[in-house]
Coordinates of C-alpha atoms in Angstrom, one line a residue:
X1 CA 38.2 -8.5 61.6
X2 CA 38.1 -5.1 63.5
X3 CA 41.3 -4.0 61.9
X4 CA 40.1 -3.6 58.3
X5 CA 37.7 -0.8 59.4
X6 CA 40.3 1.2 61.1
X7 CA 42.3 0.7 58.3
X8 CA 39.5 1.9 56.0
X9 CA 39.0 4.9 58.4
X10 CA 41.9 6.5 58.6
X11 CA 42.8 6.1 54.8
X12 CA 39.4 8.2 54.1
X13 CA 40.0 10.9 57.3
X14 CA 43.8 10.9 55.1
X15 CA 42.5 11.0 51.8
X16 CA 39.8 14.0 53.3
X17 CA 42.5 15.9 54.7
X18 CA 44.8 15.6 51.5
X19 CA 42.0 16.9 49.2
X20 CA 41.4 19.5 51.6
X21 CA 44.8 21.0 51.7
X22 CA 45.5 20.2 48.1
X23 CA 42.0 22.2 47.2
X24 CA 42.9 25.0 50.2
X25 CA 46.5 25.5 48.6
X26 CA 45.5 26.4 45.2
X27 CA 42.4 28.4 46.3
X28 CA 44.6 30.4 48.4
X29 CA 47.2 30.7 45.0
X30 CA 44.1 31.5 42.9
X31 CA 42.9 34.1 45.3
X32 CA 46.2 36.2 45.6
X33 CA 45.9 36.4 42.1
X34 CA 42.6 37.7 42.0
X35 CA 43.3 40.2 44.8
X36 CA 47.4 40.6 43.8
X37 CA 46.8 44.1 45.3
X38 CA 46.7 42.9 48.8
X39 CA 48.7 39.4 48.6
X40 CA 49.4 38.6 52.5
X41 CA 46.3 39.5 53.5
X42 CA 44.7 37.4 50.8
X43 CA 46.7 34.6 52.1
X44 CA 45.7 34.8 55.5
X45 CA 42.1 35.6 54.6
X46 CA 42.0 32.2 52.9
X47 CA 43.5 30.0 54.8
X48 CA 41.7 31.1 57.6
X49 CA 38.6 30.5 55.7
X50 CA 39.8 27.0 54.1
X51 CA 40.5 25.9 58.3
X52 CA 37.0 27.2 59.4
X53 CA 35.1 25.3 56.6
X54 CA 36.9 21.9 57.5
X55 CA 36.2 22.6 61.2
X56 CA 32.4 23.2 60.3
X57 CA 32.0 20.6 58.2
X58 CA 32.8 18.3 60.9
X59 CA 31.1 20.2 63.8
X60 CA 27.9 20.2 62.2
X61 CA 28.1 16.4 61.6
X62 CA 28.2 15.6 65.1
X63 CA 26.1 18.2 66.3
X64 CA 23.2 18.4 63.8
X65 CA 20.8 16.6 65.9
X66 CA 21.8 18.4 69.0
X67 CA 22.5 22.2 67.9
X68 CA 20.1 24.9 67.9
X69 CA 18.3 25.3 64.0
X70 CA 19.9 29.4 63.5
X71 CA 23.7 28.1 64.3
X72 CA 23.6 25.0 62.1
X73 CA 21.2 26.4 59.2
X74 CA 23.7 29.0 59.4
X75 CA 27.0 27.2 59.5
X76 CA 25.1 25.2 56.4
X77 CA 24.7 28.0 54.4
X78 CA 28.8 29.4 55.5
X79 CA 30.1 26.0 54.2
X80 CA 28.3 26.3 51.0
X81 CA 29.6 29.5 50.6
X82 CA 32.9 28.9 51.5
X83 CA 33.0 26.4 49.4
X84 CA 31.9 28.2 47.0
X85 CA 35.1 30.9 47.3
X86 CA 37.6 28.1 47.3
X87 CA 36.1 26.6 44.1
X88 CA 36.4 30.5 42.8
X89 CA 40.0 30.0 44.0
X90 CA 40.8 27.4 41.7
X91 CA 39.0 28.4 38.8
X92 CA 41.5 31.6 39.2
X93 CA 44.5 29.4 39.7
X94 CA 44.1 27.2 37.0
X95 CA 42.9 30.3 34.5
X96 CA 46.1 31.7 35.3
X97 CA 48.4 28.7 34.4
X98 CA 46.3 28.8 31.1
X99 CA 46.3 32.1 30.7
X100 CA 50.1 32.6 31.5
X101 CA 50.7 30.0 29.0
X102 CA 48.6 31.3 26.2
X103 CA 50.1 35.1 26.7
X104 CA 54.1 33.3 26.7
X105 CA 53.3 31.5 23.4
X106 CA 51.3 35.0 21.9
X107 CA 54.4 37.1 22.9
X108 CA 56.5 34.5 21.4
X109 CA 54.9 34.5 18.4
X110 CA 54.6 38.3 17.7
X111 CA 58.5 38.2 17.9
X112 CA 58.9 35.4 15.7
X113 CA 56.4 37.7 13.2
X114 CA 58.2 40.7 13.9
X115 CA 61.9 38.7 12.9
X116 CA 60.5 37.3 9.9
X117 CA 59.4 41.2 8.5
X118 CA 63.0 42.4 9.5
X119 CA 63.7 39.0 7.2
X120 CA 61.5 39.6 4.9
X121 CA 62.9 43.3 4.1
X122 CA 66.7 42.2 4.0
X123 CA 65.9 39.8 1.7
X124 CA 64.2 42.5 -0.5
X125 CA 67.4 45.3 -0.3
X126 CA 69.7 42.0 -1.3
X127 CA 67.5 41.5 -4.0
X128 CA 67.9 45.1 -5.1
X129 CA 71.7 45.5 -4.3
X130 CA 72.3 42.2 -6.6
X131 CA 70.4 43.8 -9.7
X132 CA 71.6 46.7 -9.4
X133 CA 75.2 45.3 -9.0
X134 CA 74.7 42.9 -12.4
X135 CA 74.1 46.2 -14.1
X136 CA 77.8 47.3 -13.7
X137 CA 80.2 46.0 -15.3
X138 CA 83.8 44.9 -13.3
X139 CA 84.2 44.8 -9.5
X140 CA 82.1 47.7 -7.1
X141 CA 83.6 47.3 -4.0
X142 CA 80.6 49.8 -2.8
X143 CA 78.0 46.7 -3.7
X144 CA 80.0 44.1 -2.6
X145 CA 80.3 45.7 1.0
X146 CA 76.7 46.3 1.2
X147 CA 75.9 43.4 0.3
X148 CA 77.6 41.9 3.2
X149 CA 76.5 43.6 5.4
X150 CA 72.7 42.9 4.1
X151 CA 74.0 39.0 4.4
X152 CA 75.4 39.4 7.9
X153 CA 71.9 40.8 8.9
X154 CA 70.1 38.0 7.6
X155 CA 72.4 35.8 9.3
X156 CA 72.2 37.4 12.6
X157 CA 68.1 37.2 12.2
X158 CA 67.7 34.1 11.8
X159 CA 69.9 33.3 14.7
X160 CA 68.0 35.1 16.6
X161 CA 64.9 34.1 15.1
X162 CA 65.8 30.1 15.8
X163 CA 65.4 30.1 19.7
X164 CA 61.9 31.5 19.3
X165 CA 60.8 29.2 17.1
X166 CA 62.0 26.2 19.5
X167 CA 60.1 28.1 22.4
X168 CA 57.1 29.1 20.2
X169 CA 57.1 24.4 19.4
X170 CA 57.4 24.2 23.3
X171 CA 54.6 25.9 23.3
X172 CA 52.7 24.2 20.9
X173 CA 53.7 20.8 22.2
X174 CA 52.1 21.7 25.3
X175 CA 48.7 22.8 24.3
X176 CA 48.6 19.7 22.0
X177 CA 46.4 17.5 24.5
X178 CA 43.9 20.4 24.8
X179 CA 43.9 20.9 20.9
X180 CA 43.0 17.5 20.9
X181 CA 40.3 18.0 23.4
X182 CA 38.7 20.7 21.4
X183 CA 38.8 18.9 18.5
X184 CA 36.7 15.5 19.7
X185 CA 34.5 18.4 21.2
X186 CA 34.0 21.3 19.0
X187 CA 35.8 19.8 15.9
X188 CA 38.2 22.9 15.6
X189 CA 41.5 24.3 17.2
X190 CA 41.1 27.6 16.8
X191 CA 42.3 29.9 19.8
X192 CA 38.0 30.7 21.3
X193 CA 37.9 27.1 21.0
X194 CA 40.6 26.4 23.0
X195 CA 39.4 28.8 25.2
X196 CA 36.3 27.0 25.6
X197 CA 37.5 23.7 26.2
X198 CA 39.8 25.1 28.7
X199 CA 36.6 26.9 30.8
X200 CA 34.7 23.6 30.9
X201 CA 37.5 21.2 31.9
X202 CA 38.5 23.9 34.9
X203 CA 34.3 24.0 35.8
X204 CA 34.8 20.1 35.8
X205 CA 37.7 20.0 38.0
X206 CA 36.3 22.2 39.8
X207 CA 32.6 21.2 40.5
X208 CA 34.6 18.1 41.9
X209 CA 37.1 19.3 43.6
X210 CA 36.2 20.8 46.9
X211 CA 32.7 19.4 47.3
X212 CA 34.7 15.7 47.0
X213 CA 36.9 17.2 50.0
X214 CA 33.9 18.3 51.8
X215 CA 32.0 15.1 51.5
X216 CA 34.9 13.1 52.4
X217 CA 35.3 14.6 55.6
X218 CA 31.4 14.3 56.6
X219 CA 32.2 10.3 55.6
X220 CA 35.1 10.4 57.7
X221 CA 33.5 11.6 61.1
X222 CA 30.4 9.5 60.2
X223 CA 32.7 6.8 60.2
X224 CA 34.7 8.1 63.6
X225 CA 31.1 8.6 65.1
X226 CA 30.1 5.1 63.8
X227 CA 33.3 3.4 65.1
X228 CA 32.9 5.1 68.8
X229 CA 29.3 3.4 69.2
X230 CA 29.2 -0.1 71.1
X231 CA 28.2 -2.7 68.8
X232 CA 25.6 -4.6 68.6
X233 CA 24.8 -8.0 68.1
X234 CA 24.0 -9.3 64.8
X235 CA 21.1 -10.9 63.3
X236 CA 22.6 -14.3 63.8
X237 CA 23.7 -13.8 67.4
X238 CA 20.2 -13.1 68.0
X239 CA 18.8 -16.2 66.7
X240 CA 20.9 -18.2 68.5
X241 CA 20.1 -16.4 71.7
X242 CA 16.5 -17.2 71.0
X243 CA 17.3 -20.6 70.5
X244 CA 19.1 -21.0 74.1
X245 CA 16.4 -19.7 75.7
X246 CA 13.8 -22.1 74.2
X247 CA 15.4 -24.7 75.5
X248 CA 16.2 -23.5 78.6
X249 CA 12.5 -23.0 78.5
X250 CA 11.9 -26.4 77.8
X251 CA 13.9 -28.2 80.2
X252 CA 12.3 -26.2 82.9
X253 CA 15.1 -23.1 83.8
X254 CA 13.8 -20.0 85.3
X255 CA 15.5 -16.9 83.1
X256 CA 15.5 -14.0 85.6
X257 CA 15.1 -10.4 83.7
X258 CA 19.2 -10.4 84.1
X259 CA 20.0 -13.1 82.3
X260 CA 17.5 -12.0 79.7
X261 CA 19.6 -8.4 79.5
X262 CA 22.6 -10.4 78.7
X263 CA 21.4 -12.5 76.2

């Protein structure tokens, strides 16, 4: 019967500190990319700030009845703020794995545009080689070399050309559930669109995120601080007590103040 609790416990204190350091990783991440001018002393910043806010959160549970109003108003309003930055820390982490992805598949596709003109012009000198080779009569070895070489370009193009295209569907494949998202949303898939859908599912994530970890360490201590209190007897307990005594009562037994307190 008292094991269940426990149990119950320390799976939310794990679950608190999980979120936590999940959520303090990839603000950190997010941060350094923000600030990539000064990346150590990002990191150090932020975790610094991500181990202060845990330790607040908790300190001000157990001491909020007891500490003086400026320290925990204060501490209040620091763990709102911190919060706050680490949420700004994973909106800039998760912006960038969008971002990052987007600018691949854009790169990607200017090359693949850029191949295609290089195609696109071959194909017009062969074009003009071959008409101006069926105007002769008899073999022009002069034509028939160029034209090779125009052939051999192509060739080479397009062999270049077909990697791209199975990055550029790589791409594509993986913005497929977000085009998908933007469609049941907006009803379109252009590239603001995506855009937009990606900004709100980040705010989601986001808005959930860290305040879920900060919550679930004030549930964990109020279940430590609830835990470390001596029980007390139950309704039914009670009743019965009640019930002893009226008989005792009845039958003539003197209850001392004592016996009373033990009851």
């Amino acid at each position: 019967r008292t094991l269940f609790p426990y149990t119950t416990l320390f799976r939310s204190l794990f679950a608190a500190l999980i979120i936590a350091s999940v959520s303090g990783y990839y603000s950190v991440v997010g941060l350094t990319t923000i600030f990539a001018g000064a990346f150590w002393p990002v990191v150090v910043m932020a975790s610094s700030i991500e181990t202060a806010k845990v330790v607040c959160t908790s300190w001000l549970y157990r001491y909020w009845n007891t500490s003086p109003a400026t320290i925990k108003y204060y501490l209040t309003v620091a763990v709102v703020i911190l919060s706050l930055i680490t949420s700004l820390g994973v909106f800039g982490f998760l912006s960038k794995a969008h971002t990052d992805l987007a600018l691949t598949s854009g790169v990607t596709g200017v090359r693949v545009e850029m191949i295609d003109k290089q195609i696109q012009i071959e194909q017009n000198r062969l074009k003009i080689l071959l008409d101006q080779q069926s105007r002769y009569t008899g073999p022009n070895r002069r034509f028939e070399k160029q034209i090779d070489e125009v052939q051999n370009k192509i060739i080479e193009l397009n062999d270049k050309r077909v990697p791209l295209l199975e990055e550029q569907t790589k791409h594509e494949a993986e913005v497929g559930p977000l085009r998908y998202v933007a469609e049941m949303i907006y009803g379109k898939t252009d590239q603001s669109t995506l855009n937009t859908a990606v900004r709100a599912i980040i705010i989601l994530i986001v808005l959930v995120f860290d305040p879920l970890a900060v919550v679930m360490i004030i549930a964990a201590n109020h279940g430590i601080s609830t835990r470390s209190k001596p029980e007390s007897k139950t309704s039914d307990e009670w009743v019965e007590n009640i019930k002893q005594l009226k008989r005792k009562r009845k039958e003539g037994i003197v209850i001392d103040e004592q016996s009373l307190y033990k009851m």
